[in-house]
CSV table of C-alpha atoms and ligand atoms in Angstrom, one decimal:
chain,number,residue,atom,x,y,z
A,27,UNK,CA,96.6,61.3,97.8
A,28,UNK,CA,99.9,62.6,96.1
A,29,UNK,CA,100.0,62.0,92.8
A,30,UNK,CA,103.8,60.4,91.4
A,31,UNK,CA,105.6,63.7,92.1
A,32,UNK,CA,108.3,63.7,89.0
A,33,UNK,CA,105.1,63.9,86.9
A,34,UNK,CA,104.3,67.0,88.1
A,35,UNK,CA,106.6,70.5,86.3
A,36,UNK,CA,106.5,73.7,86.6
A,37,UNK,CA,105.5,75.7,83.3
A,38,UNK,CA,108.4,77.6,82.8
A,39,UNK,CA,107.9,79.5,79.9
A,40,UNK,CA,105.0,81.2,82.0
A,41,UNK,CA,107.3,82.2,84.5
A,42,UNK,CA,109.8,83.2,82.4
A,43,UNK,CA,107.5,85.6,81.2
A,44,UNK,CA,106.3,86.6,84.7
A,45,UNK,CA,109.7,87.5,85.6
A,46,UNK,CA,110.1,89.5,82.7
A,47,UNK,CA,106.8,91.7,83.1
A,48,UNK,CA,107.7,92.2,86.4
A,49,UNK,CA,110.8,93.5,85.6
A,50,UNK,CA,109.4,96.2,83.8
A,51,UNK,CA,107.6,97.7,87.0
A,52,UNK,CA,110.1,100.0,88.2
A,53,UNK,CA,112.8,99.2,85.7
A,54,UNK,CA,115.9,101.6,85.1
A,55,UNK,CA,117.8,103.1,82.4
A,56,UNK,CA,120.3,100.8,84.0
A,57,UNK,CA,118.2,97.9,83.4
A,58,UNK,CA,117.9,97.5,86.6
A,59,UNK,CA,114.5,98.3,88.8
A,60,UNK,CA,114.0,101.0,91.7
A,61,UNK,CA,110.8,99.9,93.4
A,62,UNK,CA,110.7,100.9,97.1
A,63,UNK,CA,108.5,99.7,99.5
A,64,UNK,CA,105.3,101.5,99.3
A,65,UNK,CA,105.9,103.6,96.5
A,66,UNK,CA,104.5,103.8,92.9
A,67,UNK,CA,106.3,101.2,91.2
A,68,UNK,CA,105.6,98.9,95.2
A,69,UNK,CA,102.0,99.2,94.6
A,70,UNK,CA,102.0,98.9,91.0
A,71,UNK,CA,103.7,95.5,91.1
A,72,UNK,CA,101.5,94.8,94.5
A,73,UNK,CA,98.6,94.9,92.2
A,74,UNK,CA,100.1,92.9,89.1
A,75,UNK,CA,100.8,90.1,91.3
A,76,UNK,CA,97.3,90.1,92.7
A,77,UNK,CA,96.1,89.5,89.5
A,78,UNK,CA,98.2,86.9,88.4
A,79,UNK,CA,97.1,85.2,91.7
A,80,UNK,CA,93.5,85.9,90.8
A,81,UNK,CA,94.1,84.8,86.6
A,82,UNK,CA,95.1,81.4,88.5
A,83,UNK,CA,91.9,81.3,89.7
A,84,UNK,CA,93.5,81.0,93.7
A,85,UNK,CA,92.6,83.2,96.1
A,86,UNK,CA,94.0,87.2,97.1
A,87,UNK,CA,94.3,88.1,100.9
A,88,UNK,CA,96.1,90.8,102.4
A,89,UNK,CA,96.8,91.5,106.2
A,90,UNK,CA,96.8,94.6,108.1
A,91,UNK,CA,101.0,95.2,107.7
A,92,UNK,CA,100.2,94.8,104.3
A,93,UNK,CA,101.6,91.1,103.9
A,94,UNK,CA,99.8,90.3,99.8
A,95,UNK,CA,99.2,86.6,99.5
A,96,UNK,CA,97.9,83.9,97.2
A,97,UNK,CA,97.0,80.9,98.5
A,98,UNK,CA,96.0,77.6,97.1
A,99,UNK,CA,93.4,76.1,100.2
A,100,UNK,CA,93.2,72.8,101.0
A,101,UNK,CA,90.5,70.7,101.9
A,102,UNK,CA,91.1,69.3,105.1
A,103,UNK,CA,89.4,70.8,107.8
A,104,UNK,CA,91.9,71.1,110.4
A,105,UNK,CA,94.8,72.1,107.7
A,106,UNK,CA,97.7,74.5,108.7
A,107,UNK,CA,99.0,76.9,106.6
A,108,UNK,CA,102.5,76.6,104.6
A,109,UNK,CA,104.2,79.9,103.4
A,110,UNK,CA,106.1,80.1,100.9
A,111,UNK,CA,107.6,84.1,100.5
A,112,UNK,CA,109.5,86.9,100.0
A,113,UNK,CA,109.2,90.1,98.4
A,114,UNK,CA,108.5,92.4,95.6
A,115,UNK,CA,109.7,95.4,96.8
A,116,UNK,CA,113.7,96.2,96.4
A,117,UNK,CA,116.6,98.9,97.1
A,118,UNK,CA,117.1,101.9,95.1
A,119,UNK,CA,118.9,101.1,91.7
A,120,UNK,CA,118.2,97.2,93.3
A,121,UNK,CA,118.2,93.8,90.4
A,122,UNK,CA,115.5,92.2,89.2
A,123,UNK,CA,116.1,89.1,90.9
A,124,UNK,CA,116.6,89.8,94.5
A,125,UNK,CA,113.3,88.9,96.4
A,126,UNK,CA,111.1,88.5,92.9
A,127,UNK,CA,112.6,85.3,91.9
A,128,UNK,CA,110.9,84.1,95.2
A,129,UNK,CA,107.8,85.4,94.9
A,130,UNK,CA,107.1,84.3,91.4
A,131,UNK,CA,108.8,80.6,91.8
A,132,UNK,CA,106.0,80.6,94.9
A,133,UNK,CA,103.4,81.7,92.5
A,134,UNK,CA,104.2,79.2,89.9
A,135,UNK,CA,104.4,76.4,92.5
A,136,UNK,CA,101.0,77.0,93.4
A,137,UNK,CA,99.7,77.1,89.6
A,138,UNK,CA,101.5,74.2,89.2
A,139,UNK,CA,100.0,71.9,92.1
A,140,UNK,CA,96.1,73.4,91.5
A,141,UNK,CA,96.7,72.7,87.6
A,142,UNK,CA,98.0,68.8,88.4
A,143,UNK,CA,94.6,68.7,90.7
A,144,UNK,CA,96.9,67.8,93.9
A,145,UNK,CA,95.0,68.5,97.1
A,146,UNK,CA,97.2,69.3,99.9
A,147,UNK,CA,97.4,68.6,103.5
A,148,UNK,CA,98.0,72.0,104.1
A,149,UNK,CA,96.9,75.5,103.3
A,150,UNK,CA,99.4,76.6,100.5
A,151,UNK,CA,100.1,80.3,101.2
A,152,UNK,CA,103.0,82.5,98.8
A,153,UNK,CA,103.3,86.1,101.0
A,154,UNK,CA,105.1,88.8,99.6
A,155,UNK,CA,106.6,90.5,102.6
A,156,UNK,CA,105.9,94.2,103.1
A,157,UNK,CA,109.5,96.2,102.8
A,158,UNK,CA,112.0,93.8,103.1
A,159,UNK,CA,114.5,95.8,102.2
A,160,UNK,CA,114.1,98.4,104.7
A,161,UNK,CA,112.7,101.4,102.7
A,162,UNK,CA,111.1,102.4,106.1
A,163,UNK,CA,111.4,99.7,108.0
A,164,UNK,CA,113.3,96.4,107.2
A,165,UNK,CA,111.1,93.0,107.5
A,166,UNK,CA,107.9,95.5,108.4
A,167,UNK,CA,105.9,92.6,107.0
A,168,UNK,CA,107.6,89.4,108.3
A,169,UNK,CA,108.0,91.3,111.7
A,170,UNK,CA,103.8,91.8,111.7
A,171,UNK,CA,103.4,88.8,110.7
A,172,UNK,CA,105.2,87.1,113.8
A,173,UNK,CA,104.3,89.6,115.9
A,174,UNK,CA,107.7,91.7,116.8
A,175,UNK,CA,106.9,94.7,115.8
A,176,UNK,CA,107.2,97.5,118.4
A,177,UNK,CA,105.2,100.6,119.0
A,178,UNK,CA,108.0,102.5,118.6
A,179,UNK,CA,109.0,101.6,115.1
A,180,UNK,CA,105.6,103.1,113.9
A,181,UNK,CA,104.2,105.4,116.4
A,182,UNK,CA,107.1,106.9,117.6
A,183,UNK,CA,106.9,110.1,119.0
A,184,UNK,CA,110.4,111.0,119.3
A,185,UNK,CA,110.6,110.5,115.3
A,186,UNK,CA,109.3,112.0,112.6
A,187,UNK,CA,107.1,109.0,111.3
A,188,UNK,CA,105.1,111.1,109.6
A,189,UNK,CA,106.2,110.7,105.8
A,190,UNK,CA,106.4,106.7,106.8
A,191,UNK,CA,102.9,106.8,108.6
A,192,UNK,CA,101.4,109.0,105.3
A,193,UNK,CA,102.9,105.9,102.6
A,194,UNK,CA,101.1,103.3,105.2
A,195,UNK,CA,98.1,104.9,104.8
A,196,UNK,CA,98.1,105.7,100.7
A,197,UNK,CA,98.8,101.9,100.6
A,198,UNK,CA,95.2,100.5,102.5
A,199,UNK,CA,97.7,99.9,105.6
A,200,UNK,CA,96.3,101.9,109.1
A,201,UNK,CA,99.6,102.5,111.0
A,202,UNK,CA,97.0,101.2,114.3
A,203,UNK,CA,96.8,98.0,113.4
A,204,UNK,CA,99.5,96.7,111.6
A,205,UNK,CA,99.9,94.8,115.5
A,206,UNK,CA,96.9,92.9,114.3
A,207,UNK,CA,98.8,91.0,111.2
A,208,UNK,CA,100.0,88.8,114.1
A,209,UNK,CA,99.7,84.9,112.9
A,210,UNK,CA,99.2,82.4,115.5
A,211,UNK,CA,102.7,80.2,115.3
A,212,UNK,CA,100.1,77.2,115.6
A,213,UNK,CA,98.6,77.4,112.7
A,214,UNK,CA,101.4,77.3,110.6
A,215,UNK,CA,103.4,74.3,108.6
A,216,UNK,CA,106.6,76.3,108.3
A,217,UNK,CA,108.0,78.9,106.1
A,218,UNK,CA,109.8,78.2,103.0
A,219,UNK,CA,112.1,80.4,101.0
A,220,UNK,CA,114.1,80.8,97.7
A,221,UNK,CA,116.2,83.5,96.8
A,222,UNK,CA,119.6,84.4,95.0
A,223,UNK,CA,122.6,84.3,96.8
A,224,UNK,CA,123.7,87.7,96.3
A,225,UNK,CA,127.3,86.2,97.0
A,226,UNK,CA,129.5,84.1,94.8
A,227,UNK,CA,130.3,81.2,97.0
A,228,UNK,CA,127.8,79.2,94.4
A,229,UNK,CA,128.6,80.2,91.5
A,230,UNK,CA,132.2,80.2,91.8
A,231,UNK,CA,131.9,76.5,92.9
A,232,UNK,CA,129.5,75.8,90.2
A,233,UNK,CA,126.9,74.6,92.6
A,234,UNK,CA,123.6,74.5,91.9
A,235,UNK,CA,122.1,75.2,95.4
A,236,UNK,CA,122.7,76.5,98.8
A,237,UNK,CA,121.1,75.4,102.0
A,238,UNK,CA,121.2,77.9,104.8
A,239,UNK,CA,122.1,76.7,108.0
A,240,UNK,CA,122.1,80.1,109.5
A,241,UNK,CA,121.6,84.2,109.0
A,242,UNK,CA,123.9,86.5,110.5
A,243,UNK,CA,122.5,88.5,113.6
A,244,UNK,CA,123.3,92.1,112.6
A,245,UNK,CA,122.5,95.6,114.7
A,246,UNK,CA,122.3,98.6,113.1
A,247,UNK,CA,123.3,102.2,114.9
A,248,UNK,CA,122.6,105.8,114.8
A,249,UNK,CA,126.1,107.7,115.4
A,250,UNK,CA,125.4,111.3,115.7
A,251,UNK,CA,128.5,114.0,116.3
A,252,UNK,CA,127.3,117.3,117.9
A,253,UNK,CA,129.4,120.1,117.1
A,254,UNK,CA,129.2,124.2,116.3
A,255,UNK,CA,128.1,125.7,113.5
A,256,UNK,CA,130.2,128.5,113.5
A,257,UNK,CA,131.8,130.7,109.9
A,258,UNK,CA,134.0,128.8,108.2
A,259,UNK,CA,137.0,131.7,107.5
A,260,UNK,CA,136.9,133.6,110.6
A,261,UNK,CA,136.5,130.2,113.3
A,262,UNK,CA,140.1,129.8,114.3
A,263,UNK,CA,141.5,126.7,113.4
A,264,UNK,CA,141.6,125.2,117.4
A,265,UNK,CA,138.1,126.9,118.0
A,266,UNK,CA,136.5,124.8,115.1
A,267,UNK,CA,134.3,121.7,116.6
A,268,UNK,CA,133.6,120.3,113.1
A,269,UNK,CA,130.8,117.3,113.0
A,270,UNK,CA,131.8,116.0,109.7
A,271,UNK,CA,135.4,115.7,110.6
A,272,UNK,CA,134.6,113.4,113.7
A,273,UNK,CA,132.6,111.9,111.8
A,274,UNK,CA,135.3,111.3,108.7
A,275,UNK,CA,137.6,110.4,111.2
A,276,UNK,CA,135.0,107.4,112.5
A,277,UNK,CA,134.8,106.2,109.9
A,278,UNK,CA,137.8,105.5,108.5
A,279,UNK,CA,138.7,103.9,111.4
A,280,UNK,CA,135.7,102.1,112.4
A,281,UNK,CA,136.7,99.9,108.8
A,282,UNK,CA,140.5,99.2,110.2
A,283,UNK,CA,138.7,97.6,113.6
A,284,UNK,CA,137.9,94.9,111.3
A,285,UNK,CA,141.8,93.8,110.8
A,286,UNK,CA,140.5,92.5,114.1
A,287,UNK,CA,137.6,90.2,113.0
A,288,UNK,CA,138.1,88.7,109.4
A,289,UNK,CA,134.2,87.5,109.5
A,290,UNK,CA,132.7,90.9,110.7
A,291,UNK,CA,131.0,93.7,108.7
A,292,UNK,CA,130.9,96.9,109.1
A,293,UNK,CA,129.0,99.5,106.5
A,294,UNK,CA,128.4,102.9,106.8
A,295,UNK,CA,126.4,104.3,103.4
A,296,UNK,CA,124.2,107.1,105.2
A,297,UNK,CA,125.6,110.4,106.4
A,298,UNK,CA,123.5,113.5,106.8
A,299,UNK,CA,125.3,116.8,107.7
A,300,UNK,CA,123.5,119.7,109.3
A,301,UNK,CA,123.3,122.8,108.6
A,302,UNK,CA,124.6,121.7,104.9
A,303,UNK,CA,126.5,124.7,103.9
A,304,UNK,CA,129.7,124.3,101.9
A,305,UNK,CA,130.8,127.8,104.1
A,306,UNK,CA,129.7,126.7,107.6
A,307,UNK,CA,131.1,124.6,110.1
A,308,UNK,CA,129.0,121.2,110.1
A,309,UNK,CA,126.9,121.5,114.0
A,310,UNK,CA,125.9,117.8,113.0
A,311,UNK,CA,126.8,114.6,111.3
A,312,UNK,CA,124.4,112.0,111.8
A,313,UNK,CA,125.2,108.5,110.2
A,314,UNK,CA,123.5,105.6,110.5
A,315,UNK,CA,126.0,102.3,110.5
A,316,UNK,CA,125.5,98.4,110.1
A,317,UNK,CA,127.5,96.0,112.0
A,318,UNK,CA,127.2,92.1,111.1
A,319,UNK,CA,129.2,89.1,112.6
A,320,UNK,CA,128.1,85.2,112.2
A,321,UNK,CA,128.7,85.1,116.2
A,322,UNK,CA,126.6,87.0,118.3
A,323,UNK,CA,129.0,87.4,121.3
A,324,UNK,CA,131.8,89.0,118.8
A,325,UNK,CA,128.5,90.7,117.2
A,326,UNK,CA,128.6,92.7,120.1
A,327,UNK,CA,131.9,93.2,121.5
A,328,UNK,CA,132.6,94.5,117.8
A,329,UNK,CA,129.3,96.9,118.7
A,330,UNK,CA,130.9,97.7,121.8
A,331,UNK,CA,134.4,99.1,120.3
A,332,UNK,CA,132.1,101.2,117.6
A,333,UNK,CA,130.7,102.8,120.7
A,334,UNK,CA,133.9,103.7,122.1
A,335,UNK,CA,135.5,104.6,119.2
A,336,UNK,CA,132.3,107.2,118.4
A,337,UNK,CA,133.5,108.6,122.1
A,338,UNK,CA,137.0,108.7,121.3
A,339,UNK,CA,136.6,110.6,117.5
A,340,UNK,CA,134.1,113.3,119.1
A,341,UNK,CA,136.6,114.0,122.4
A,342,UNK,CA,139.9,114.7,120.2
A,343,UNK,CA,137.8,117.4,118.4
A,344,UNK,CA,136.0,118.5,121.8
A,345,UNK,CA,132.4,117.3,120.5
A,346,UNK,CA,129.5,115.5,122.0
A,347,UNK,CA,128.5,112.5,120.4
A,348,UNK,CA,125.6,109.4,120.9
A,349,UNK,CA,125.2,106.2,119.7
A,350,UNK,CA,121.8,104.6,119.5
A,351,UNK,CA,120.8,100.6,118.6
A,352,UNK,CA,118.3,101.4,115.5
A,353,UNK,CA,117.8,98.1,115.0
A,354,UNK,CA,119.1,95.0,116.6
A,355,UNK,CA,117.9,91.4,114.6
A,356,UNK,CA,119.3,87.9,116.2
A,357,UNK,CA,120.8,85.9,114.2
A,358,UNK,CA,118.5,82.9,113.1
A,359,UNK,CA,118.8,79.2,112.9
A,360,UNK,CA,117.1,77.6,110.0
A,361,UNK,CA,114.8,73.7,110.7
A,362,UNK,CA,117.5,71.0,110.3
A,363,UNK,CA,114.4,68.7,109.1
A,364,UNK,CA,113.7,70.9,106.3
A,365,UNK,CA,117.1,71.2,105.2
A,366,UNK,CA,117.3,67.1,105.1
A,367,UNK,CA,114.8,67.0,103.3
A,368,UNK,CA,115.6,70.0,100.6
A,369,UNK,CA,118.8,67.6,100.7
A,370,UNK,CA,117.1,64.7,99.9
A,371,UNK,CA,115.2,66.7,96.9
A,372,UNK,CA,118.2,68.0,95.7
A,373,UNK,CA,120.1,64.6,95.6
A,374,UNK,CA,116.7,62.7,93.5
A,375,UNK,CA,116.4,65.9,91.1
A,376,UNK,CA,120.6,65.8,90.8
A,377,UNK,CA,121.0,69.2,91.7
A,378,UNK,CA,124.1,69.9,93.3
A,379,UNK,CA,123.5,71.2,96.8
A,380,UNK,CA,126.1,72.8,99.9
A,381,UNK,CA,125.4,74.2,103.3
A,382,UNK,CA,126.3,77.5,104.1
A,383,UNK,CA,125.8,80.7,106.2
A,384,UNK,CA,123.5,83.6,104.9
A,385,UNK,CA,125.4,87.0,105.8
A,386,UNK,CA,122.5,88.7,104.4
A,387,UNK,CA,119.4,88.9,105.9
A,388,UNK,CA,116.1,87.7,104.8
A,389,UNK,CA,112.7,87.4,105.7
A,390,UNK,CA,113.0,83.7,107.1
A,391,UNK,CA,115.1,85.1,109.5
A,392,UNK,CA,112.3,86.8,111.1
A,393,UNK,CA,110.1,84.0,110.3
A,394,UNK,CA,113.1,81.6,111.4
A,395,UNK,CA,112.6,82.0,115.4
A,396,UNK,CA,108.3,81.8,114.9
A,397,UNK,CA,107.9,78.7,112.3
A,398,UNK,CA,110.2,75.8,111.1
A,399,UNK,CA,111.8,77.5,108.1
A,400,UNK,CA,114.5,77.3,105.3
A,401,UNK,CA,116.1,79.2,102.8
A,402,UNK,CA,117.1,78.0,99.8
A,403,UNK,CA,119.9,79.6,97.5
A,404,UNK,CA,120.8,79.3,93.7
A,405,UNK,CA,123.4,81.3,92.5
A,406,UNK,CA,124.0,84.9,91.8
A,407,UNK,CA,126.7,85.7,88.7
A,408,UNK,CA,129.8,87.0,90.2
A,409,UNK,CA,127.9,87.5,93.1
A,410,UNK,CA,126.8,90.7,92.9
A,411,UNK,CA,123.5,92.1,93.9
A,412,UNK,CA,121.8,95.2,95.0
A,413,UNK,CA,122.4,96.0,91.5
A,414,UNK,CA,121.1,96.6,88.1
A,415,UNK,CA,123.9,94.2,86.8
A,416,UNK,CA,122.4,91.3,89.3
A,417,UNK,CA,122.3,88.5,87.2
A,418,UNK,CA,121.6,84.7,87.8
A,419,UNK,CA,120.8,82.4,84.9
A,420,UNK,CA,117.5,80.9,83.9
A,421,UNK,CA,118.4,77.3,84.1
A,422,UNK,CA,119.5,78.2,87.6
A,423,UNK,CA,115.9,79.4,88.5
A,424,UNK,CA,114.3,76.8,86.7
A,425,UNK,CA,115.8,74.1,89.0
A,426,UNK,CA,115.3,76.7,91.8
A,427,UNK,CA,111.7,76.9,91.3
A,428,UNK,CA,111.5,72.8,90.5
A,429,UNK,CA,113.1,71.8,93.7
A,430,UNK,CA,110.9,74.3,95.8
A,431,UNK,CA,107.8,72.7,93.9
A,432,UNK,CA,108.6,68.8,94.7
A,433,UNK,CA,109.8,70.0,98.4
A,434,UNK,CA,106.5,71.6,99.1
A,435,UNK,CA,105.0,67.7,97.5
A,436,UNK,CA,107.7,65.8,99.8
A,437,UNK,CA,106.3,67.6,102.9
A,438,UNK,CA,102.5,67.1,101.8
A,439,UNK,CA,103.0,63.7,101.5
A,440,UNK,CA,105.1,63.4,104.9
A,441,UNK,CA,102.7,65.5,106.6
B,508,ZN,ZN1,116.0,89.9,98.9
């Protein structure tokens, strides 16, 4: 039985205070926070969280891709399971708010509903996603946990894993059987997310939240010129085959292909140049670049002109070049009855709500194509992110963290 749902809040000075202690795990000069997936600060923040979880008297699993849960059980015998995530971990330099705002309004959900003595239909699980952000591999943990992961992005040969294999295993996580995380679809109630924006649509509009629709497909390539590494002063100018300058040359006009598509995204912040002597001709220019489009059929003619283009910049300086898919993720729709009814919340709690497109990606894309699942935004000052100057205001996750507390009640008491 569901108790009178407005009754129930969330205790937000204790997640003020979460947020804040969190934020000193990893934290910058900038005032930012640099914690990478599987590194120091990772597992240090891993292991605070596992303790608040275990202070709130609820119970700690982890998986085998390294997935960290708490989860509030319910009694019902036949119970599925609904998760509630996202991550801990962030970029280099990264915000404090990007993926932990998630977590921790998960966290304080659960407190909240165990405190009030509300059983649930359903198993209540908040999962903090193993590198989300792609320090070795994006959406390791939401891709275990749905059971994509391939061989190849963990025992692959043709790679030097090693260094990614060596922080699996410092971390409890056997590179083996990560495959093993795999949930069974079937046993889930869905998969629920909050997060900041990390754009300023919201906050420009002074809405209070956004309801993804969709998440952008996105592929990312490996675009590697081959040239000769020859001296720099006696290599006659026509005899040079300079990498880097292919490579330059890519670049710059990989960005003016996008006069061409006013919604696609192109990025290109990786660039490694072999042999790395400021009196040597580069042999090698290796890059690694992201394309994104909201359209997956312009998604890859937009791949396909990157490929040419790669062809056309190493033939005028007589090079060999390849282009490799490192990653390719589909685009994701998000459960139109969860986002009616995060609408109906929304309207009852008199936050003011809009639909809109995610161009970033998140772990309920993954999740997106294995269990009914939605992503809620609030807004991100001036939208930036991936930043120590990410910013979004309290009141902002207060309602945040409110609204993902009485949806979790509305779809108890509908379930
Ligand atoms: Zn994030």
């Amino acid at each position: 039985m569901i108790a009178l749902t407005t009754l129930v809040k969330i205790n937000s000075e204790r997640l003020r205070h979460d947020l804040d202690e969190l934020a000193q795990i990893g934290e910058t000069v900038e005032g930012g926070i640099s914690r990478l997936a599987l590194s120091n600060e990772d597992l240090e923040a891993r292991a605070w969280f596992a303790s608040r979880v275990e202070d709130a008297g609820l119970m700690v699993r982890d998986d085998e891709v390294g997935n960290l849960s708490g989860i509030f059980s319910s009694e019902s015998p036949d119970a599925k399971t609904l998760l509630v995530g996202s991550h801990l971990d962030s970029v280099p330099s990264g915000g404090r708010y990007d993926g932990s705002v998630g977590v921790l309004a998960g966290l304080e959900c659960l407190r909240t509903i165990k405190e009030a003595g509300i059983s649930l239909p359903f198993h209540l699980e908040i999962v903090d996603f193993t590198d989300q952000e792609g320090n070795w591999q994006s959406f390791f943990g939401s891709m275990g946990l749905t059971g994509t992961l391939r061989d190849i992005q963990v025992n692959d040969l043709r790679q030097d894993t090693a260094a990614f294999r060596a922080a699996l295993f410092r971390a409890g996580i056997h590179p083996n059987e990560v495959y093993q995380a795999r949930r069974d679809p079937e046993t889930l109630a869905g998969y629920l997310e909050l997060h900041i924006e990390q754009g300023d649509r919201l906050d420009s509009a002074g809405m209070d939240t956004g309801i993804v629709t969709r998440i952008v497909g996105r592929t990312t390539y490996r675009v590697t010129f081959y040239g000769e590494s020859t001296h720099a002063a006696t290599t006659r100018r026509e005899k040079r085959r300079d990498a880097l300058q292919a490579a330059a040359q890519f670049i710059t006009r990989m960005y003016d292909l996008l006069d061409d598509y006013p919604e696609g995204i192109f990025n290109c912040g990786d660039v490694h140049v072999k042999p790395g002597a400021f009196n040597v001709i580069p042999s090698e220019a290796a890059l690694r670049v992201e394309c994104r489009h909201p359209d997956e059929k312009i998604l890859s003619e937009m791949e396909e002109r990157l490929v040419g283009l790669a062809a056309a910049c190493a033939q005028r300086y007589n090079l060999h070049a390849t282009a490799s898919v490192v990653m390719h993720r589909p685009g994701a729709v998000m459960a139109e009855p969860l986002i009616e009814t995060i609408e109906q919340v929304c309207d009852e709690l008199g936050c003011t709500h809009q639909r809109m497109i995610s161009v970033a990606g998140h772990d309920a894309q993954v999740m997106g194509a294995f269990t009914p699942s939605a992503l809620i935004f609030i807004p991100s000052r001036d939208g930036i992110a991936h930043n120590p100057r990410e910013f979004t205001e309290w009141q902002h996750i207060e309602k945040g963290t409110t609204l993902l507390l009485q949806t979790i009640l509305r779809l108890a008491h509908h379930a």
